[in-house]
XYZ file of C-alpha atoms in Angstrom:
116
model
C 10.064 11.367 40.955
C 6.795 10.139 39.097
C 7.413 13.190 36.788
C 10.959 11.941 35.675
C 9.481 8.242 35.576
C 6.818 9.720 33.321
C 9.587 11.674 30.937
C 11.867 8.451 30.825
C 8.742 6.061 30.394
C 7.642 8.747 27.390
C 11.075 8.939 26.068
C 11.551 4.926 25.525
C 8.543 4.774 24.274
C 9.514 6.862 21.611
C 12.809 5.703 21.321
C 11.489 2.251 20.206
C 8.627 3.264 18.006
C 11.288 4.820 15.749
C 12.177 1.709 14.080
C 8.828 0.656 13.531
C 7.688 3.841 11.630
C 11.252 3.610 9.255
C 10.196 0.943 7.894
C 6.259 1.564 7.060
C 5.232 1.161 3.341
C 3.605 3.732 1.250
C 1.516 2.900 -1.045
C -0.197 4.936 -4.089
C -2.624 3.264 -6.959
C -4.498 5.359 -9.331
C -6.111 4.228 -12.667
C -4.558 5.046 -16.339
C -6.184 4.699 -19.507
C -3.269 1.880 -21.427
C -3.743 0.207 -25.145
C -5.940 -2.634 -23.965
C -8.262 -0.602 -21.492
C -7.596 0.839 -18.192
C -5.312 -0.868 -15.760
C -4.569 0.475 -12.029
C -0.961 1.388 -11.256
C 0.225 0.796 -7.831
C 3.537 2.678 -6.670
C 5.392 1.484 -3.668
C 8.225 2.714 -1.416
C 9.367 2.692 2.668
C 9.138 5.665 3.897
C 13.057 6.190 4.011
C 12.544 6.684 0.169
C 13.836 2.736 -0.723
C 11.682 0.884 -2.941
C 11.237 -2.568 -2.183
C 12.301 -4.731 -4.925
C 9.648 -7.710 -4.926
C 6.971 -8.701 -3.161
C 3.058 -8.585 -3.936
C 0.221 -6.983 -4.361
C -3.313 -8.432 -3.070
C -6.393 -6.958 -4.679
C -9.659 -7.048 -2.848
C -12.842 -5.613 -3.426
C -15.438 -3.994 -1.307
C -16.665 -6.758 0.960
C -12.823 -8.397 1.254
C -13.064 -10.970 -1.085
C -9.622 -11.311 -3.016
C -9.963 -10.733 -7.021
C -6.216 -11.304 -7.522
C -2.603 -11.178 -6.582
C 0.336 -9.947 -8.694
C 3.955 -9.778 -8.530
C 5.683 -6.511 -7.129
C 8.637 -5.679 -8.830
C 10.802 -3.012 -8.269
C 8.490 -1.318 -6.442
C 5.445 -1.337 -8.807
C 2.754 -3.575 -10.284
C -0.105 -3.191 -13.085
C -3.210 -4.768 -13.437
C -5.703 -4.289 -15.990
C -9.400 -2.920 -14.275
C -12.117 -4.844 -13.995
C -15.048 -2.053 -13.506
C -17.471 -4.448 -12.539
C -15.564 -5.780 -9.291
C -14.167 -2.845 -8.225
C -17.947 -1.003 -8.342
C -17.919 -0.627 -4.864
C -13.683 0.355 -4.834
C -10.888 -1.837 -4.114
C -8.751 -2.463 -1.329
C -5.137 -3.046 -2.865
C -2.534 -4.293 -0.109
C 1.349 -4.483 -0.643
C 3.593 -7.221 1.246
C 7.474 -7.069 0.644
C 9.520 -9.851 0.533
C 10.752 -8.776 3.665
C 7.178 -8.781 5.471
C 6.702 -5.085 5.410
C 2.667 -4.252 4.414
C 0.613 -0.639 3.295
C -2.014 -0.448 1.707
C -4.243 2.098 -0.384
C -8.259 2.176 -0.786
C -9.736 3.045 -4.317
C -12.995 4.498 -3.760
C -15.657 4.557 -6.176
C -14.981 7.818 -6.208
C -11.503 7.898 -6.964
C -12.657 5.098 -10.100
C -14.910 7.872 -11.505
C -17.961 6.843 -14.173
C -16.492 7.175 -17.197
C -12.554 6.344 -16.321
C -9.594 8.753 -16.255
């Protein structure tokens, strides 16, 4: 009987985290050289493949202080970079209108010394 309990338990469990995980947002930012510098890109979709048509996109460096917040439209946003805030990487967080959040990390790393 605990076995079955166990399976059904298991089962629901499941059953209701499916929902939660169809709605996650992905979320992808790289850097890209433009006409006026380099700006970051930031790409982002649910993981059923829909792109969320606004929301925004909250930039924060290292230690979690905000630099900036932009529009997301149509699933993307730009943003020119700053090299000297985002020395130790960035944090870059996206919130749909609809409250759904991901986020991405740019590492130092990832910012490279010289740019893209």
């Amino acid at each position: 009987m605990a076995v079955i309990r166990t399976a059904l338990a298991a089962l629901l469990a499941l059953a209701l985290a499916g929902p939660a995980w169809a709605h996650r947002v992905n979320v992808f930012a790289s850097v890209q050289d433009a006409e006026a510098g380099e700006e970051v890109v930031v790409e982002a979709k649910f993981s059923t493949g829909r792109i969320p048509a606004l929301g925004e996109v909250v930039v924060e460096d290292a230690a979690g202080t905000v630099l900036a917040t932009y529009p997301l439209e149509d699933g993307a946003a730009r943003f020119p970079l700053d090299r000297a805030a985002a020395a130790g990487g960035l944090s870059i967080t996206v919130r749909t209108d609809d409250d759904h959040e991901g986020y991405w990390l740019l590492t130092p790393a990832d910012l490279g010394e010289g740019g893209s």
